[in-house]
Coordinates of C-alpha atoms in Angstrom, one line a residue:
M1 CA 22.2 -10.6 -61.1
K2 CA 18.9 -9.8 -60.3
T3 CA 17.9 -5.7 -62.2
P4 CA 16.4 -3.4 -60.1
A5 CA 14.5 -1.3 -60.5
K6 CA 15.0 1.0 -63.1
I7 CA 14.7 5.4 -61.9
S8 CA 13.8 7.9 -64.2
R9 CA 15.3 10.4 -62.9
I10 CA 18.7 8.7 -61.6
P11 CA 21.0 8.8 -64.8
L12 CA 21.6 4.9 -66.6
S13 CA 25.1 5.5 -66.0
R14 CA 24.5 5.1 -62.2
Q15 CA 21.6 2.5 -62.9
I16 CA 24.4 0.8 -64.6
K17 CA 26.9 1.6 -61.7
D18 CA 24.4 -0.1 -58.9
Y19 CA 23.4 -2.9 -61.2
I20 CA 27.5 -4.0 -61.0
L21 CA 27.2 -2.7 -56.9
H22 CA 24.9 -4.7 -56.3
G23 CA 26.0 -7.6 -57.6
I24 CA 29.2 -7.7 -55.4
S25 CA 28.2 -6.4 -52.8
S26 CA 25.1 -8.8 -53.4
G27 CA 27.6 -12.0 -53.5
D28 CA 26.3 -12.3 -57.3
L29 CA 29.2 -11.3 -58.6
S30 CA 33.0 -12.0 -56.5
P31 CA 36.1 -11.0 -57.1
G32 CA 37.4 -13.1 -59.8
D33 CA 34.2 -13.7 -62.3
K34 CA 33.6 -12.2 -65.1
I35 CA 31.5 -9.1 -65.2
P36 CA 28.9 -9.2 -68.8
S37 CA 30.3 -7.2 -71.3
E38 CA 29.7 -3.2 -71.7
A39 CA 27.3 -5.1 -75.6
E40 CA 25.2 -7.4 -73.0
L41 CA 24.8 -3.9 -70.3
A42 CA 23.6 -1.9 -73.6
R43 CA 21.6 -3.9 -74.4
H44 CA 20.0 -4.7 -71.2
F45 CA 19.3 -1.7 -71.0
S46 CA 19.1 -0.2 -74.1
A47 CA 22.4 2.8 -73.3
S48 CA 24.6 4.0 -75.9
R49 CA 28.3 2.2 -75.2
M50 CA 29.8 5.4 -74.6
T51 CA 27.0 5.3 -71.3
V52 CA 28.6 1.7 -70.3
N53 CA 32.1 2.6 -71.1
R54 CA 32.0 5.4 -68.5
A55 CA 30.4 3.7 -66.1
V56 CA 32.5 0.1 -66.0
S57 CA 35.4 3.0 -67.0
E58 CA 34.0 4.3 -63.2
L59 CA 34.1 1.7 -61.4
T60 CA 37.5 0.0 -62.2
V61 CA 39.6 3.9 -61.4
E62 CA 37.5 3.1 -58.1
G63 CA 39.1 0.0 -57.7
R64 CA 36.0 -2.0 -58.3
L65 CA 36.8 -3.6 -61.3
N66 CA 40.0 -4.6 -63.6
R67 CA 39.9 -4.8 -67.5
V68 CA 42.2 -7.1 -68.9
Q69 CA 43.1 -6.7 -72.1
G70 CA 41.8 -9.6 -75.1
L71 CA 40.1 -11.3 -71.9
G72 CA 37.0 -9.0 -70.0
T73 CA 36.1 -7.1 -67.5
F74 CA 36.4 -8.3 -63.8
V75 CA 35.7 -7.5 -60.1
A76 CA 39.0 -6.7 -59.0
E77 CA 39.6 -8.3 -54.8
F78 CA 38.4 -5.8 -52.4
K79 CA 41.3 -3.3 -50.7
P80 CA 39.9 -1.0 -48.7
L81 CA 43.0 2.0 -48.4
A82 CA 43.6 2.9 -44.8
P83 CA 43.4 5.9 -43.5
L84 CA 45.0 7.9 -41.4
F85 CA 43.0 7.6 -38.6
E86 CA 41.8 3.8 -38.0
I87 CA 38.5 3.7 -36.9
R88 CA 37.0 1.3 -34.5
S89 CA 33.2 0.0 -34.1
I90 CA 31.7 1.8 -31.1
A91 CA 30.3 -1.5 -29.8
Q92 CA 33.9 -3.3 -29.5
E93 CA 34.9 -0.2 -27.6
I94 CA 32.0 -0.3 -25.4
T95 CA 33.1 -4.6 -25.2
E96 CA 35.8 -4.5 -24.9
Q97 CA 34.4 -2.4 -21.5
G98 CA 32.9 -4.8 -20.0
K99 CA 29.7 -3.7 -21.3
A100 CA 26.6 -5.1 -23.1
H101 CA 25.8 -2.9 -26.5
S102 CA 23.1 -2.5 -28.1
S103 CA 21.1 -0.1 -30.9
I104 CA 18.2 1.3 -31.5
V105 CA 17.7 2.4 -35.1
L106 CA 15.4 5.5 -34.9
E107 CA 15.2 6.2 -38.8
A108 CA 16.0 4.2 -42.3
L109 CA 15.0 5.6 -45.2
R110 CA 15.8 6.8 -49.2
G111 CA 14.5 10.3 -49.6
P112 CA 15.7 13.5 -51.6
A113 CA 18.3 15.0 -50.0
D114 CA 17.1 18.6 -48.0
K115 CA 19.4 21.5 -49.2
R116 CA 21.9 21.0 -45.7
E117 CA 22.0 17.7 -47.1
A118 CA 23.0 17.9 -49.5
G119 CA 25.5 20.6 -48.7
R120 CA 27.3 17.8 -46.5
L121 CA 27.2 15.3 -49.0
E122 CA 28.4 17.9 -51.9
V123 CA 25.7 16.6 -54.3
P124 CA 22.9 18.7 -56.1
E125 CA 19.9 19.0 -54.2
G126 CA 17.0 17.0 -53.9
T127 CA 19.6 14.0 -54.9
E128 CA 18.0 10.4 -53.6
I129 CA 20.3 9.9 -50.5
F130 CA 20.3 7.0 -47.7
K131 CA 20.1 8.8 -43.6
L132 CA 20.5 6.6 -41.0
Q133 CA 19.9 7.5 -37.3
V134 CA 20.5 4.8 -34.8
L135 CA 20.6 5.3 -30.7
H136 CA 24.2 3.2 -29.2
L137 CA 23.5 1.6 -26.2
S138 CA 25.9 1.0 -23.1
D139 CA 24.7 -1.8 -20.9
E140 CA 20.8 -0.1 -21.5
R141 CA 21.8 3.2 -20.6
P142 CA 22.3 5.6 -23.6
I143 CA 25.9 6.8 -25.2
Q144 CA 25.3 7.8 -28.5
L145 CA 23.1 9.2 -31.3
E146 CA 24.2 8.2 -34.9
V147 CA 22.9 10.7 -37.6
R148 CA 24.7 9.5 -40.8
L149 CA 23.9 10.3 -44.3
V150 CA 24.6 7.8 -47.4
V151 CA 25.7 8.2 -50.7
P152 CA 23.7 5.0 -52.9
K153 CA 26.1 4.5 -55.4
F154 CA 28.1 3.4 -52.8
A155 CA 26.5 0.7 -50.5
P156 CA 22.9 0.3 -53.1
L157 CA 22.2 -2.3 -50.5
F158 CA 23.4 0.2 -46.2
L159 CA 19.3 0.3 -45.5
E160 CA 18.9 -3.2 -45.6
Q161 CA 20.4 -4.3 -43.1
D162 CA 20.1 -4.9 -40.0
F163 CA 22.2 -2.7 -38.0
T164 CA 20.6 -3.4 -34.3
Q165 CA 23.0 -6.2 -34.9
V166 CA 26.1 -5.0 -36.2
T167 CA 26.8 -1.3 -36.3
P168 CA 26.9 1.1 -39.7
S169 CA 30.6 1.7 -39.5
D170 CA 31.4 -1.6 -39.6
Y171 CA 29.3 -2.2 -41.9
L172 CA 30.6 0.4 -44.4
Q173 CA 34.5 -0.8 -43.3
K174 CA 34.2 -3.9 -44.6
H175 CA 31.7 -4.0 -47.9
V176 CA 33.4 0.0 -49.4
M177 CA 36.6 1.0 -50.3
F178 CA 37.8 4.7 -48.8
S179 CA 40.8 7.4 -49.4
E180 CA 40.1 9.8 -47.2
V181 CA 38.9 10.5 -43.9
E182 CA 37.4 14.1 -42.0
H183 CA 37.6 14.0 -38.5
K184 CA 36.8 17.5 -36.2
V185 CA 35.5 17.1 -32.0
D186 CA 33.2 19.8 -31.1
A187 CA 30.9 21.0 -28.0
V188 CA 27.6 21.0 -28.2
S189 CA 24.8 21.8 -26.0
A190 CA 22.3 18.7 -25.8
G191 CA 19.6 20.5 -26.8
P192 CA 15.9 18.8 -26.4
E193 CA 16.0 16.7 -28.9
I194 CA 18.6 14.9 -28.1
G195 CA 18.7 16.0 -24.5
R196 CA 16.1 13.5 -24.1
L197 CA 17.6 10.8 -26.8
L198 CA 20.6 10.6 -24.6
E199 CA 18.4 10.9 -21.2
I200 CA 20.6 14.0 -20.2
D201 CA 19.2 17.8 -19.1
E202 CA 18.2 19.3 -22.4
N203 CA 21.9 21.4 -21.6
A204 CA 23.5 19.2 -20.3
P205 CA 27.9 19.3 -22.8
C206 CA 28.3 17.2 -25.2
L207 CA 30.9 16.2 -27.4
R208 CA 30.6 14.8 -31.4
L209 CA 33.0 14.2 -33.6
V210 CA 31.5 15.0 -37.5
R211 CA 32.9 12.4 -39.9
R212 CA 33.1 12.6 -44.0
T213 CA 34.7 9.4 -45.7
W214 CA 35.2 9.7 -49.4
L215 CA 36.5 8.1 -52.6
G216 CA 38.7 10.5 -54.9
A217 CA 36.9 13.3 -55.2
E218 CA 33.6 11.7 -53.7
I219 CA 32.4 11.6 -50.3
I220 CA 30.9 8.2 -49.8
T221 CA 29.3 9.3 -45.8
Y222 CA 28.3 12.0 -43.8
V223 CA 27.9 11.2 -40.1
Q224 CA 27.4 13.5 -37.0
L225 CA 28.3 11.1 -33.4
I226 CA 26.6 12.6 -30.6
H227 CA 27.9 11.0 -26.8
P228 CA 26.9 12.5 -22.8
G229 CA 30.2 14.9 -22.6
E230 CA 30.7 12.9 -18.7
A231 CA 30.5 9.6 -19.9
F232 CA 32.5 9.4 -22.9
R233 CA 35.9 10.8 -24.2
F234 CA 37.9 9.9 -27.8
T235 CA 41.1 9.6 -27.4
G236 CA 44.1 8.3 -29.5
R237 CA 48.0 6.5 -29.8
F238 CA 50.0 7.6 -30.9
S239 CA 53.1 4.7 -33.2
G240 CA 55.2 7.3 -35.7
P241 CA 54.3 10.6 -37.6
Q242 CA 53.3 8.6 -40.3
A243 CA 49.7 6.6 -37.9
V244 CA 46.5 7.6 -35.0
R245 CA 45.4 4.3 -34.1
D246 CA 42.2 4.0 -32.7
I247 CA 40.4 6.3 -32.4
P248 CA 37.1 5.6 -30.9
C249 CA 33.7 6.1 -33.2

């Protein structure tokens, strides 16, 4: 595996986790493959065995690695946990309506989290995060503004994706294990900037879905999905007390 450039401000245990996750995400490591031994990783990163053990242990708890006594540590088969809500792709929703989905990437960068962003992800202010804004269109008509924050360690290759070809939600669901999802829906006025992007009056009502996704106690991603109130609706299909399906995102 290629070693990502080291960043001195990032703890060594995080660098080691990102290195292993990068190998998995890039396909260099497949389910069942053996990862380098802790001794090899310690030499590679000039780290203590305790630091390496911590990184490997955390990835094991997160379900990305399996330790086999006497044999080593292997890449686990990816088995994402099903959330209460089935999250559907905006692209799929538009296609099923017989329309064409397209998207415009407005912003895609890695940078320090400001106070508000840090609070939304529950990380220290200044933590390096991914920031993404995408405008989704239905038959070339703006239908959804997506404003997303992602913690890089969970999806190291996130910003390398072409989000005009795959939606951020689809990519994350396919590549990142998660254990809990929170949805909040409210009504907001568009305001000047959102009104300009969605091509509606700044006083027009919008529906806003705010979603946070966790793995254990850590937040993976925070996203706001904002839609013109007159052009979009949220629907749910109940199939018993344990599940709610077909919630568009």
